[in-house]
Short mmCIF file of C-alpha atoms in Angstrom, two decimals:
data_model
loop_
_atom_site.label_atom_id
_atom_site.label_comp_id
_atom_site.label_asym_id
_atom_site.label_seq_id
_atom_site.Cartn_x
_atom_site.Cartn_y
_atom_site.Cartn_z
CA MET A 1 -11.71 39.70 -14.17
CA ASN A 2 -9.41 37.66 -16.25
CA THR A 3 -9.62 34.13 -16.73
CA LEU A 4 -7.28 32.86 -14.67
CA THR A 5 -8.84 34.72 -11.58
CA ARG A 6 -11.89 33.31 -12.55
CA ARG A 7 -11.02 29.65 -12.23
CA LEU A 8 -9.10 30.21 -8.93
CA LEU A 9 -11.78 31.85 -7.69
CA ALA A 10 -13.85 28.77 -8.81
CA GLU A 11 -11.30 26.36 -7.30
CA PHE A 12 -11.35 28.56 -3.84
CA ILE A 13 -15.09 28.69 -3.52
CA GLY A 14 -15.88 24.90 -4.80
CA THR A 15 -12.95 23.29 -2.15
CA MET A 16 -14.00 25.62 0.97
CA LEU A 17 -17.94 24.72 0.19
CA LEU A 18 -16.55 20.87 -0.04
CA VAL A 19 -14.96 21.37 3.16
CA ALA A 20 -17.69 22.84 4.34
CA VAL A 21 -19.82 19.99 3.80
CA VAL A 22 -17.70 17.29 4.64
CA VAL A 23 -16.80 18.81 8.01
CA GLY A 24 -20.29 20.54 8.53
CA SER A 25 -22.00 17.09 8.28
CA GLY A 26 -19.70 15.37 10.64
CA ILE A 27 -20.51 17.58 13.38
CA ALA A 28 -24.07 17.40 12.34
CA ALA A 29 -23.62 13.28 12.53
CA GLU A 30 -21.78 13.41 15.81
CA ARG A 31 -24.85 15.34 17.53
CA LEU A 32 -27.60 13.63 15.33
CA SER A 33 -26.34 9.97 16.40
CA PRO A 34 -24.10 9.94 19.23
CA GLY A 35 -22.37 7.09 19.72
CA ASN A 36 -23.47 4.91 16.68
CA VAL A 37 -20.17 5.56 14.49
CA GLY A 38 -21.73 3.67 11.75
CA LEU A 39 -25.06 5.89 11.20
CA GLN A 40 -22.71 8.99 11.48
CA LEU A 41 -20.74 7.74 8.64
CA LEU A 42 -23.58 6.87 6.77
CA GLU A 43 -25.03 10.61 7.29
CA ASN A 44 -21.46 12.12 6.41
CA SER A 45 -20.80 10.54 3.14
CA THR A 46 -24.29 11.05 1.82
CA ALA A 47 -24.01 14.52 2.35
CA THR A 48 -20.36 14.44 0.65
CA VAL A 49 -21.74 12.66 -2.14
CA PHE A 50 -24.31 14.92 -2.93
CA GLY A 51 -22.20 17.78 -2.06
CA LEU A 52 -19.61 16.92 -4.21
CA ALA A 53 -21.54 16.02 -7.22
CA VAL A 54 -23.59 19.66 -7.48
CA LEU A 55 -20.24 21.54 -6.63
CA ILE A 56 -18.71 19.83 -10.04
CA LEU A 57 -21.79 20.87 -12.04
CA VAL A 58 -21.31 24.55 -10.93
CA PHE A 59 -17.84 25.06 -10.91
CA GLY A 60 -16.83 22.33 -13.65
CA PRO A 61 -17.50 24.74 -16.64
CA VAL A 62 -15.32 27.37 -15.22
CA SER A 63 -12.21 25.56 -13.60
CA GLY A 64 -12.40 21.76 -14.17
CA ALA A 65 -13.97 21.31 -10.69
CA HIS A 66 -10.53 19.96 -9.59
CA PHE A 67 -10.80 20.69 -5.76
CA ASN A 68 -7.90 18.81 -5.24
CA PRO A 69 -3.94 19.37 -5.84
CA VAL A 70 -3.56 15.77 -6.48
CA VAL A 71 -5.92 16.01 -9.20
CA SER A 72 -4.40 19.20 -10.43
CA ALA A 73 -1.07 17.74 -10.62
CA ALA A 74 -2.12 14.54 -12.68
CA ASP A 75 -3.56 17.14 -14.81
CA TRP A 76 -0.32 19.06 -15.46
CA LEU A 77 1.75 16.03 -15.66
CA ALA A 78 -0.40 14.34 -17.91
CA GLY A 79 -0.42 17.38 -20.19
CA ARG A 80 2.85 18.93 -20.34
CA ARG A 81 4.56 17.50 -23.23
CA ARG A 82 1.59 18.28 -25.71
CA HIS A 83 0.93 21.71 -24.12
CA THR A 84 -2.44 20.61 -22.60
CA GLY A 85 -3.90 20.65 -19.10
CA LEU A 86 -2.28 23.12 -16.50
CA THR A 87 0.88 25.18 -16.54
CA VAL A 88 3.16 25.17 -13.83
CA ALA A 89 2.10 28.64 -12.64
CA GLU A 90 -1.64 27.63 -13.08
CA LEU A 91 -0.93 24.27 -10.69
CA GLY A 92 0.73 26.35 -7.98
CA VAL A 93 -2.25 29.13 -7.95
CA TYR A 94 -4.87 25.99 -8.06
CA THR A 95 -3.09 24.30 -5.08
CA LEU A 96 -2.78 27.66 -2.89
CA GLY A 97 -6.53 28.71 -3.78
CA GLN A 98 -7.61 25.15 -3.04
CA THR A 99 -5.68 24.83 0.36
CA ALA A 100 -6.69 28.03 1.72
CA GLY A 101 -10.54 27.29 0.82
CA ALA A 102 -10.08 24.03 2.38
CA VAL A 103 -9.18 25.63 5.52
CA LEU A 104 -11.55 28.40 5.32
CA GLY A 105 -14.31 25.49 4.84
CA ALA A 106 -13.38 24.10 7.76
CA ILE A 107 -13.73 27.36 9.93
CA ALA A 108 -16.76 27.79 8.48
CA ALA A 109 -18.05 24.66 9.05
CA ASN A 110 -17.33 25.04 12.92
CA LEU A 111 -18.76 28.63 13.20
CA MET A 112 -22.20 27.09 11.60
CA PHE A 113 -22.40 24.69 14.74
CA ASP A 114 -21.36 27.33 17.06
CA ARG A 115 -18.05 25.84 17.87
CA ALA A 116 -14.49 27.61 17.74
CA ALA A 117 -13.78 28.83 14.71
CA VAL A 118 -10.41 27.61 14.70
CA GLN A 119 -9.54 24.33 16.30
CA ILE A 120 -6.80 21.31 15.89
CA SER A 121 -8.07 17.87 15.33
CA THR A 122 -6.83 15.16 17.94
CA HIS A 123 -8.16 12.62 15.54
CA HIS A 124 -5.13 10.17 14.91
CA ARG A 125 -5.59 8.10 11.80
CA LEU A 126 -2.02 7.11 11.02
CA THR A 127 -2.23 3.17 10.62
CA GLY A 128 -0.49 1.22 7.51
CA GLY A 129 -4.28 0.46 6.81
CA HIS A 130 -4.99 4.31 6.55
CA LEU A 131 -2.28 4.69 4.37
CA LEU A 132 -3.04 1.85 1.83
CA GLY A 133 -6.77 3.07 2.15
CA GLU A 134 -5.35 6.69 0.93
CA THR A 135 -3.56 5.49 -1.78
CA ILE A 136 -6.02 3.06 -3.74
CA ALA A 137 -8.87 6.00 -3.00
CA THR A 138 -6.64 8.74 -4.63
CA ALA A 139 -5.43 5.72 -7.17
CA GLY A 140 -8.92 5.07 -8.45
CA LEU A 141 -10.20 8.94 -8.09
CA VAL A 142 -7.52 9.87 -10.73
CA MET A 143 -8.12 6.79 -12.61
CA VAL A 144 -12.24 7.62 -12.89
CA ILE A 145 -11.28 11.22 -13.48
CA PHE A 146 -9.09 10.27 -16.87
CA ALA A 147 -11.27 7.38 -18.03
CA LEU A 148 -13.85 9.49 -18.31
CA ALA A 149 -12.39 12.17 -19.84
CA ARG A 150 -10.23 10.34 -22.38
CA SER A 151 -13.55 8.02 -23.73
CA GLY A 152 -15.44 11.32 -24.16
CA ARG A 153 -17.68 10.63 -21.12
CA ALA A 154 -16.53 13.36 -19.01
CA ALA A 155 -20.16 14.75 -18.66
CA TRP A 156 -20.48 11.83 -16.37
CA SER A 157 -18.00 13.22 -14.13
CA ALA A 158 -19.84 14.75 -11.46
CA ALA A 159 -22.12 11.24 -10.98
CA ALA A 160 -19.10 9.06 -11.24
CA VAL A 161 -16.65 10.98 -9.28
CA ALA A 162 -19.25 11.46 -6.23
CA ALA A 163 -19.96 7.81 -6.45
CA TRP A 164 -16.31 6.91 -6.21
CA ILE A 165 -15.78 8.94 -3.15
CA GLY A 166 -18.72 8.11 -1.38
CA ALA A 167 -18.25 4.01 -1.96
CA ALA A 168 -14.71 4.70 -0.56
CA TYR A 169 -15.89 6.44 2.45
CA TRP A 170 -17.08 2.36 2.90
CA PHE A 171 -14.47 0.37 1.74
CA THR A 172 -11.33 2.00 3.08
CA SER A 173 -10.65 2.36 6.92
CA SER A 174 -9.05 6.13 6.04
CA THR A 175 -12.73 6.78 5.11
CA SER A 176 -11.51 8.23 1.52
CA PHE A 177 -9.84 11.69 2.27
CA ALA A 178 -8.20 11.50 -1.40
CA ASN A 179 -7.11 14.80 -1.41
CA PRO A 180 -4.43 17.06 0.23
CA ALA A 181 -6.02 20.20 0.49
CA VAL A 182 -9.18 18.58 2.13
CA THR A 183 -6.83 17.20 4.63
CA ILE A 184 -5.33 20.22 5.46
CA GLY A 185 -8.34 21.70 6.20
CA ARG A 186 -9.75 18.88 8.29
CA ILE A 187 -6.93 19.37 10.58
CA PHE A 188 -8.74 22.69 11.67
CA SER A 189 -11.85 21.16 13.14
CA ASP A 190 -11.74 18.58 16.10
CA THR A 191 -14.66 16.49 15.27
CA PHE A 192 -15.82 13.42 13.58
CA ALA A 193 -14.34 14.46 10.06
CA GLY A 194 -10.84 15.82 11.60
CA ILE A 195 -7.35 14.26 11.38
CA ALA A 196 -4.66 15.10 14.02
CA PRO A 197 -1.61 17.31 12.37
CA THR A 198 0.53 14.32 12.82
CA SER A 199 -1.38 11.89 10.60
CA ALA A 200 -1.86 14.37 7.98
CA PRO A 201 1.67 13.90 6.38
CA GLY A 202 1.08 10.17 5.79
CA PHE A 203 -2.13 11.03 4.30
CA ILE A 204 -0.72 13.53 1.77
CA ALA A 205 2.19 11.55 0.89
CA ALA A 206 -0.14 8.24 0.59
CA GLN A 207 -2.46 10.37 -1.44
CA ILE A 208 0.58 11.72 -3.90
CA LEU A 209 1.99 8.33 -4.27
CA GLY A 210 -1.74 7.23 -5.43
CA GLY A 211 -2.21 9.93 -7.77
CA VAL A 212 1.08 8.69 -9.66
CA ILE A 213 -0.04 5.24 -9.78
CA GLY A 214 -3.53 5.91 -10.69
CA LEU A 215 -1.95 8.55 -13.79
CA ALA A 216 -0.09 5.86 -14.68
CA LEU A 217 -2.35 2.91 -14.91
CA ILE A 218 -4.29 5.73 -17.24
CA SER A 219 -1.61 6.23 -19.61
CA VAL A 220 -1.23 2.17 -20.20
CA LEU A 221 -5.09 1.64 -20.47
CA TYR A 222 -5.77 4.84 -22.22
CA PRO A 223 -3.38 5.90 -24.57
CA GLY A 224 -3.22 9.60 -25.72
CA THR A 225 -4.42 10.83 -22.18
CA ALA A 226 -2.63 14.12 -22.67
CA GLU A 227 -5.05 14.95 -25.13
CA VAL A 228 -7.75 15.39 -22.88
CA ALA A 229 -5.88 16.85 -20.09
CA ASP A 230 -8.19 20.24 -20.57
CA ASP A 231 -11.23 18.28 -20.00
CA VAL A 232 -10.33 17.28 -16.27
CA VAL A 233 -11.86 17.18 -14.38
CA VAL A 234 -14.83 18.34 -16.78
CA PRO A 235 -14.29 20.47 -20.04
CA HIS A 236 -13.84 23.84 -19.30
CA PRO A 237 -13.44 25.79 -22.43
CA ASP A 238 -13.14 29.27 -20.69
CA ARG A 239 -9.48 29.00 -21.46
CA ASP A 240 -9.37 32.44 -23.77
CA ALA A 241 -6.43 33.95 -25.58
CA PRO A 242 -5.24 36.41 -23.25
CA LEU A 243 -4.58 33.63 -20.79
CA ALA A 244 -3.06 31.13 -23.68
CA ASP A 245 -0.93 34.17 -24.30
CA SER A 246 0.34 34.25 -21.03
CA ARG A 247 1.33 30.61 -20.04
CA SER A 248 4.68 29.79 -18.72
CA PRO A 249 6.84 27.27 -20.19
CA ARG A 250 5.71 23.55 -19.07
#
């Protein structure tokens, strides 16, 4: 199995498991604490924090553990002039793998709790506050990831990224999706963790805007960010010669 295939598989499985954690814990929270939204959010966010940290540790050395098209796009954008980070082709397959994994993760969560495999969420979330929350959560996520890589502390990414997402569950009205692939995946579960299809485009647009803002800020605060694009989210040295030889123009 070549390097790119391994990395794509890592992104696919990692994103699938991340959404399974988010949606599955949301379903469990609804059943364990009916009518208590605060407790449901605590249960959902706690599972997500621990699950995300573990997944970064497991898959980071293979693919960087992006699990997020905005992070992958920021990685490409930051490194395109220095020929670091992802290529255009790699960004495309990462995004496809992440999105497909997210949808499958939601389906798996539904099945684990004996629900219909494919559902369409009716949980509408589209308000100005939600969009601002998604912009801030995503900008902060990108800043955390690139600041750690640029300052040589990428080994802390599992804890720091999970901590940021966990905190943003509580300080944003949107509960911090901060991820277009996860947003699409959560359309397919009509549960506490779902999002209605009509709300998803606004969330994704806010996430993209947040990613651009976060990368712009980190470029000012940490000059030379392009030099460490290969270390996002965590260093993944499994970029061997055959893959390097096959890179497409950026």
